[in-house]
Tab-separated table of C-alpha atoms and ligand atoms in Angstrom:
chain	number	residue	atom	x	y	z
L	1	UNK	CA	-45.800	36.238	-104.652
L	2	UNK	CA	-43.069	35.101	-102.394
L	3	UNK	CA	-43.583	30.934	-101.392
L	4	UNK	CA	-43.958	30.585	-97.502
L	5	UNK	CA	-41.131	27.834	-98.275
L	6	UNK	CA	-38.263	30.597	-99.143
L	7	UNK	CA	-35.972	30.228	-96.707
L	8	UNK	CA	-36.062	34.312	-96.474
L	9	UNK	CA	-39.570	33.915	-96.668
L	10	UNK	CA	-39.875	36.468	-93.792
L	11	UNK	CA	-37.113	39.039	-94.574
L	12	UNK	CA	-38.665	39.121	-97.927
L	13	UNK	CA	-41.917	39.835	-97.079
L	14	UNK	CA	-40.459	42.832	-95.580
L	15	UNK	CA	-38.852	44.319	-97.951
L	16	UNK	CA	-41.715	44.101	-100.290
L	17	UNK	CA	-43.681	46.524	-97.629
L	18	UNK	CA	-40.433	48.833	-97.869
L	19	UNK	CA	-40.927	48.828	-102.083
L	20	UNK	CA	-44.442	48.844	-101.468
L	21	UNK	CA	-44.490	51.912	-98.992
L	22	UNK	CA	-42.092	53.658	-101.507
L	23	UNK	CA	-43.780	53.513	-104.388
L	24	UNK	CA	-47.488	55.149	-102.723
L	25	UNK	CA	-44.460	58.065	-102.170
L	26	UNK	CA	-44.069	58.156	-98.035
L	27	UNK	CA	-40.861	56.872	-97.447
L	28	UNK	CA	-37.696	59.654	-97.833
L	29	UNK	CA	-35.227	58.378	-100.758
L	30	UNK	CA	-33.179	56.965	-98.385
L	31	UNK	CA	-35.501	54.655	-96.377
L	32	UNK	CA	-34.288	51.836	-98.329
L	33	UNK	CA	-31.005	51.970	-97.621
L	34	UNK	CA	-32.284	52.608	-93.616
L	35	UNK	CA	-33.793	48.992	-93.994
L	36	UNK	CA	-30.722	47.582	-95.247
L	37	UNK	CA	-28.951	48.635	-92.832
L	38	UNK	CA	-31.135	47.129	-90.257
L	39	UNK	CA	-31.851	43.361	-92.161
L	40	UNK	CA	-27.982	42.929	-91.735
L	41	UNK	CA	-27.695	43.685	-87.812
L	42	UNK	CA	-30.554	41.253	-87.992
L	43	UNK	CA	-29.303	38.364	-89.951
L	44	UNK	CA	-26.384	38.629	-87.815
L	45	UNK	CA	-28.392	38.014	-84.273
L	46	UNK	CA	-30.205	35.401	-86.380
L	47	UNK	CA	-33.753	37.045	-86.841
L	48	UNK	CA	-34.441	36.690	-83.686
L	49	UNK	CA	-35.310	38.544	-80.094
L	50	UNK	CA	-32.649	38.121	-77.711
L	51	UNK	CA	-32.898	38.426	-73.885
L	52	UNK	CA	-31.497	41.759	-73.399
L	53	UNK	CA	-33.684	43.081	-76.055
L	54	UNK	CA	-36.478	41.376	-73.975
L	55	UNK	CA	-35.650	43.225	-70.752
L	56	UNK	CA	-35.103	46.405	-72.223
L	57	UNK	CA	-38.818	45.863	-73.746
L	58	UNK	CA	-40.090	45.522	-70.439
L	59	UNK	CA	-38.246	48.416	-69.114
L	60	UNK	CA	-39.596	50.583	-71.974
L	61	UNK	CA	-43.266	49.171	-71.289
L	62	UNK	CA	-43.057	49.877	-68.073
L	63	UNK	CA	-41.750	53.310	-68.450
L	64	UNK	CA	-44.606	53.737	-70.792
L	65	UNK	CA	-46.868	52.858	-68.593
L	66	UNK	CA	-45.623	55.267	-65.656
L	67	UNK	CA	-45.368	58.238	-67.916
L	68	UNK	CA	-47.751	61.193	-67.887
L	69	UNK	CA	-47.721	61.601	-71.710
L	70	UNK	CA	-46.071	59.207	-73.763
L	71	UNK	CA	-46.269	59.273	-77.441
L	72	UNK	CA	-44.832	56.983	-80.348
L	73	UNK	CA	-43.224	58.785	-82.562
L	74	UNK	CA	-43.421	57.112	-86.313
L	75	UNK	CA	-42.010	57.592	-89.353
L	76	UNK	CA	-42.521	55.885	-92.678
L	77	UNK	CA	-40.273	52.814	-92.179
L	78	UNK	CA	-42.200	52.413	-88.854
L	79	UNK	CA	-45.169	53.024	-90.535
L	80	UNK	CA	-44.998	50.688	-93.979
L	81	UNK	CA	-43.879	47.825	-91.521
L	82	UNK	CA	-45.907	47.905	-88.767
L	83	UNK	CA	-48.590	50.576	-88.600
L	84	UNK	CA	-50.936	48.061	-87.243
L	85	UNK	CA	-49.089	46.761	-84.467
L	86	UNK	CA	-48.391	50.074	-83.555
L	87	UNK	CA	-51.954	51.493	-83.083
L	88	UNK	CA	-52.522	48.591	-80.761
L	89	UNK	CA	-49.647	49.386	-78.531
L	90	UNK	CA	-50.654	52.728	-78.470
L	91	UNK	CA	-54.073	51.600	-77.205
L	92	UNK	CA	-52.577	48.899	-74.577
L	93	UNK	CA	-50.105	51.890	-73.029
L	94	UNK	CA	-52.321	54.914	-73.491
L	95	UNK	CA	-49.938	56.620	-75.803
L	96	UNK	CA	-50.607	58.895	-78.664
L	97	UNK	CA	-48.987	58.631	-81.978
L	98	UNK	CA	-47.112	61.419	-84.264
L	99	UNK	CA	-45.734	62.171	-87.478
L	100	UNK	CA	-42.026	62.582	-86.691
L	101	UNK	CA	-40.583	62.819	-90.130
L	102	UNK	CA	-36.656	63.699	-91.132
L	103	UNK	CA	-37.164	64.457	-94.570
L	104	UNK	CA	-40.751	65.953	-93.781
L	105	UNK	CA	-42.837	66.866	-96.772
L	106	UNK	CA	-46.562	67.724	-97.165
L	107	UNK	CA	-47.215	64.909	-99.023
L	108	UNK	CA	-45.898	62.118	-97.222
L	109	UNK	CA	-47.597	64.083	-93.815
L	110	UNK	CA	-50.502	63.603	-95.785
L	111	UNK	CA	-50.539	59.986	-97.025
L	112	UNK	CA	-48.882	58.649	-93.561
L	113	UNK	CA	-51.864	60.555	-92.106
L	114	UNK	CA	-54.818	58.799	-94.606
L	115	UNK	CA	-52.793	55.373	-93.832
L	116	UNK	CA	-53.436	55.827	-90.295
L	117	UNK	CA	-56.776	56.829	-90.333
L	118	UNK	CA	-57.491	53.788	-93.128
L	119	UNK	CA	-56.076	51.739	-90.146
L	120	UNK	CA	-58.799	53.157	-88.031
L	121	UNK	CA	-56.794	55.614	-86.289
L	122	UNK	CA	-57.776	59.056	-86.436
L	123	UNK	CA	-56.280	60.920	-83.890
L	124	UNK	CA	-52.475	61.317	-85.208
L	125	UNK	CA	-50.909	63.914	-84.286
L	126	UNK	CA	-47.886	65.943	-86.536
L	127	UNK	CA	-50.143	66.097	-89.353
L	128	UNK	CA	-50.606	69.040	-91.513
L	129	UNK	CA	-53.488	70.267	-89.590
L	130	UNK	CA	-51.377	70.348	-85.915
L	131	UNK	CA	-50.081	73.088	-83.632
L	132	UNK	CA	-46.743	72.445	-84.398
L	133	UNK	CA	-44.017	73.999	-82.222
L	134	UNK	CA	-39.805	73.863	-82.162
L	135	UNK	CA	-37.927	71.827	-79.198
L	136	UNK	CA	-35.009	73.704	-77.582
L	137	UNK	CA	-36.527	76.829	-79.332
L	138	UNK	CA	-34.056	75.361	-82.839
L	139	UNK	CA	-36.535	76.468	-85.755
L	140	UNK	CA	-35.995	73.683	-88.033
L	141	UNK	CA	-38.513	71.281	-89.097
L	142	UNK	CA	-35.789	68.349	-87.412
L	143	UNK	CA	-36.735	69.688	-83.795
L	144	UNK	CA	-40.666	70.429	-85.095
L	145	UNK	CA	-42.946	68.829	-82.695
L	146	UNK	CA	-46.927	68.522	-81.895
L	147	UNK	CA	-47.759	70.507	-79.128
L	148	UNK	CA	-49.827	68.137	-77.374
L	149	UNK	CA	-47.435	65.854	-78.629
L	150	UNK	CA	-43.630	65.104	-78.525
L	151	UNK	CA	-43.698	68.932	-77.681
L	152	UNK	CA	-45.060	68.551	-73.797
L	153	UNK	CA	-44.305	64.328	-73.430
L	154	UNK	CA	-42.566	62.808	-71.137
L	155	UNK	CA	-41.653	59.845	-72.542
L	156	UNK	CA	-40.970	58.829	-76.419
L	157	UNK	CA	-40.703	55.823	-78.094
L	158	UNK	CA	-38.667	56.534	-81.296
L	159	UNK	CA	-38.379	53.757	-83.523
L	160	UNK	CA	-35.802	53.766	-86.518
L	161	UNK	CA	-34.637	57.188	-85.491
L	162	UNK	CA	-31.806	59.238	-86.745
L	163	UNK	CA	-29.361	60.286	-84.732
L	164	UNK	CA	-29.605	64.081	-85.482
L	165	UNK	CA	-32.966	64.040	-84.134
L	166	UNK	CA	-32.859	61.656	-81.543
L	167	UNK	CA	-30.328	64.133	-80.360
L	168	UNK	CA	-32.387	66.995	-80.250
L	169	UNK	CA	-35.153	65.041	-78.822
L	170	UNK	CA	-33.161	63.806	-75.791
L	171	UNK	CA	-30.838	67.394	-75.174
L	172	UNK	CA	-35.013	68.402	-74.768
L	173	UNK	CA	-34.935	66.341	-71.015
L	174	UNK	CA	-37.157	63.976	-72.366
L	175	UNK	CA	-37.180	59.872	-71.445
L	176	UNK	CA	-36.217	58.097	-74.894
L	177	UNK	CA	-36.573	54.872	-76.018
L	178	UNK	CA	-35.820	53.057	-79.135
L	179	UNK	CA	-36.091	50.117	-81.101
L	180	UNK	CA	-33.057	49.935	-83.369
L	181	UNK	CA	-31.183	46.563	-84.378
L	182	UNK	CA	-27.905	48.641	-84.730
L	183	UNK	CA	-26.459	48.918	-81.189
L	184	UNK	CA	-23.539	51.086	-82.699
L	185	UNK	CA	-26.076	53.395	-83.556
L	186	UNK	CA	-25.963	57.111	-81.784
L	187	UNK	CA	-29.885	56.674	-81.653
L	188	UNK	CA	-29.022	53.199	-79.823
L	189	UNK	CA	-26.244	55.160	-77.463
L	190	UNK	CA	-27.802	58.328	-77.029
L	191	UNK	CA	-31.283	56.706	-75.617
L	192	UNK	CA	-32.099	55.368	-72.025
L	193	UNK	CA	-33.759	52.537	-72.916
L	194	UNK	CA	-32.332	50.902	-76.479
L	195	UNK	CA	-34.368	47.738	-77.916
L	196	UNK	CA	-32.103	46.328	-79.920
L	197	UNK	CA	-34.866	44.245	-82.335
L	198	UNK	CA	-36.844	44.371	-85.289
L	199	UNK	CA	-39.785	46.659	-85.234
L	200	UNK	CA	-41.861	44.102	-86.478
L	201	UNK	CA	-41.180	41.675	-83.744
L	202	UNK	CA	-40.827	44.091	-81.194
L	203	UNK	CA	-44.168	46.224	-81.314
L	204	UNK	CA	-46.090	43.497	-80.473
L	205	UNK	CA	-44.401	41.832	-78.066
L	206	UNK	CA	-44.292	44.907	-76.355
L	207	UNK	CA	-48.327	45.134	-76.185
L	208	UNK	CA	-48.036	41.429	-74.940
L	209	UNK	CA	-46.015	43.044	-72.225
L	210	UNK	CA	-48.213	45.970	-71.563
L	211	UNK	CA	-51.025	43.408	-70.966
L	212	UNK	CA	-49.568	41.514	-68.149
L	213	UNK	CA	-47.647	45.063	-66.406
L	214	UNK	CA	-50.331	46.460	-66.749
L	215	UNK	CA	-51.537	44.504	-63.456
L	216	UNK	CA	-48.826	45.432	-61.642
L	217	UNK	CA	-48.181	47.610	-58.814
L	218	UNK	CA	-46.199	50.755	-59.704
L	219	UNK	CA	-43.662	50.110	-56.938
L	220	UNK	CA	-42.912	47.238	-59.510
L	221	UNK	CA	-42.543	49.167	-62.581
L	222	UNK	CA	-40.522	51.615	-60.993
L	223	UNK	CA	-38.445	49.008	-59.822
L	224	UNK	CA	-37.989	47.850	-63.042
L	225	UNK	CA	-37.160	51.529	-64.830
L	226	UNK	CA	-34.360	52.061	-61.758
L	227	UNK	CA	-32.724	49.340	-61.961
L	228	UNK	CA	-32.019	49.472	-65.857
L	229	UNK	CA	-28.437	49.797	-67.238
L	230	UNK	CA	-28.993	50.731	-70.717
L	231	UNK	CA	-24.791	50.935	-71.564
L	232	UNK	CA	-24.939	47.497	-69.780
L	233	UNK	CA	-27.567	46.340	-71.618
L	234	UNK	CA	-26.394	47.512	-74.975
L	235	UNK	CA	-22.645	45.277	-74.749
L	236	UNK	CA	-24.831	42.400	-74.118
L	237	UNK	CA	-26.816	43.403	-76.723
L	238	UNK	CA	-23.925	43.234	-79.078
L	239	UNK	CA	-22.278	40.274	-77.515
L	240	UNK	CA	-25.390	38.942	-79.052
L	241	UNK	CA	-24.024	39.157	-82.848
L	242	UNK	CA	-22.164	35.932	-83.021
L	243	UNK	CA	-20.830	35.407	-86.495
L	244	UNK	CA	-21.098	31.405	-87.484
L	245	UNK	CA	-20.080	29.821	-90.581
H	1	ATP	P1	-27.677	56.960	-86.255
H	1	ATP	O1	-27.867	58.258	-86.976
H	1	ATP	O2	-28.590	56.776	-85.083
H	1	ATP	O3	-26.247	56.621	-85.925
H	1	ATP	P2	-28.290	55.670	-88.768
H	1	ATP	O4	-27.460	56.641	-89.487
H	1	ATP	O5	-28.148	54.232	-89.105
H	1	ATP	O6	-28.111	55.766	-87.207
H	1	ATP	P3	-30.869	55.930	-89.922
H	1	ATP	O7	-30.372	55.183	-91.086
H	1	ATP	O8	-31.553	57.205	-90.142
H	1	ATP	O9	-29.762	56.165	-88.841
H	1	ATP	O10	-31.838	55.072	-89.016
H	1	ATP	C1	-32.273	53.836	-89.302
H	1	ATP	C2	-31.912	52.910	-88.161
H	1	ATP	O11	-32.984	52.010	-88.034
H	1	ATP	C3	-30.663	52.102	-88.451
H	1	ATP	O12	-29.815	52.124	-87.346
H	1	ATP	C4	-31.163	50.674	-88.692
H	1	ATP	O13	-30.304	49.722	-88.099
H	1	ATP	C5	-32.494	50.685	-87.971
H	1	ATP	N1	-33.505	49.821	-88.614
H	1	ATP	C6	-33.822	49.712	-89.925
H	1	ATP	N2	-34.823	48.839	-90.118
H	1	ATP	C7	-35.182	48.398	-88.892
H	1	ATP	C8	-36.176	47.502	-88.414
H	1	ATP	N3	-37.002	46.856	-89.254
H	1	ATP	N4	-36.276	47.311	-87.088
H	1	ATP	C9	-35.461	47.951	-86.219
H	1	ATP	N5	-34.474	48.795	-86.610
H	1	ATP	C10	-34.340	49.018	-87.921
């Protein structure tokens, strides 16, 4: 047990999902270095959400929100930290959820799947069960895709997402968005709307958001997705990692 008084009482907590997560066997060998990666872009914006990862959250939300068929595309990473949070975004923006896996096995397919439904979500799509087909025709399980899915949606939200397949997913025509606290990242430069934030604070402030655009006039979230820089966005995103002593 970690003491609420630890000063990384928080960051902490995390990782322990991450070991957690890895030991039921979902998370590729790599995920832990994934996580790494991300806790230092995070300590060095200071664990916290800055404004331009607020607007792009609202731009995202509201692109959501205008989309036909937008799905959240999870992984295990996404899923160990904030599987939760994530159903209930799903819920507020009327998007569906899939497996989206790099290193995709049966087995992890299969206990991401039971997690979900545990969680009282049982309508996941990308599980083993699925009408899977291949984006930009590339038959490799890295453009796989549920046909109902990622396969025929408009928008995706791709948290923690590597390059290689954000790639594929975007050269498909489709809207991205991420949450990623590397701005370097290609996921981060390759997207049109990058979130540059932990999962685990942005998910559900992003449901907060849904909440209150949700009320809004269209003309207002289309206002909103138009006048969105995401290159701007993402320098003042990293102008944001200020190194003090
Ligand atoms: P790319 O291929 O896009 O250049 P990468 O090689 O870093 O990036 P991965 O390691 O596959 O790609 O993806 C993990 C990404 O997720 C990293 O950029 C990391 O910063 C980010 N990340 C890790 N943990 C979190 C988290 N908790 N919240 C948000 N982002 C995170």
């Amino acid at each position: 047990m970690i003491p609420k008084s630890h000063p990384r009482y928080e960051s902490l907590l995390l990782r322990d999902k991450i070991v957690k997560a890895s030991k039921e066997g979902y998370l590729a060998e790599s995920a832990m270095i994934a996580h790494g990666r991300g806790e230092a872009f995070d300590y060095l914006i200071g664990e916290r959400t800055t404004y331009p990862a607020k607007r792009a959250m609202y731009v995202a939300v509201a692109a959501m929100l205008l989309s036909n068929n937008p799905v959240i595309s999870v992984n295990g990473n996404a899923t160990a930290l904030a599987c939760d949070e994530i159903i209930e975004l799903a819920k507020s923006v009327n998007a569906k959820i899939e497996i989206n896996l790099f290193y995709r096995t049966d087995d992890r397919v299969k206990i991401i799947t039971q997690l979900y439904k545990d969680h009282g979500y049982n309508k996941i799509l990308g599980s083993l069960d699925d009408d899977i087909e291949y984006l930009n025709e590339i038959k490799n399980s890295r453009s796989s895709a549920s046909k109902t899915g990622i396969y025929s949606a408009d928008t995706i939200l791709i948290p923690l997402e590597d390059g290689d397949r954000a790639e594929i997913l975007k050269k498909s025509g489709k809207n991205i968005i991420t949450i990623d606290l590397n701005p370097l990242s290609r996921t981060s430069k390759m997207s049109d709307v990058s979130i540059m934030d932990n999962i685990v604070r942005a998910i559900p402030f992003m449901t907060k958001i849904a909440e209150d655009l949700k009320t809004q006039d269209k003309e207002i979230l289309m206002q909103l997705v138009n006048e969105f820089d995401n290159e701007e966005n993402l320098k003042e995103s990293l102008a944001q990692i200020r190194v003090k002593e």
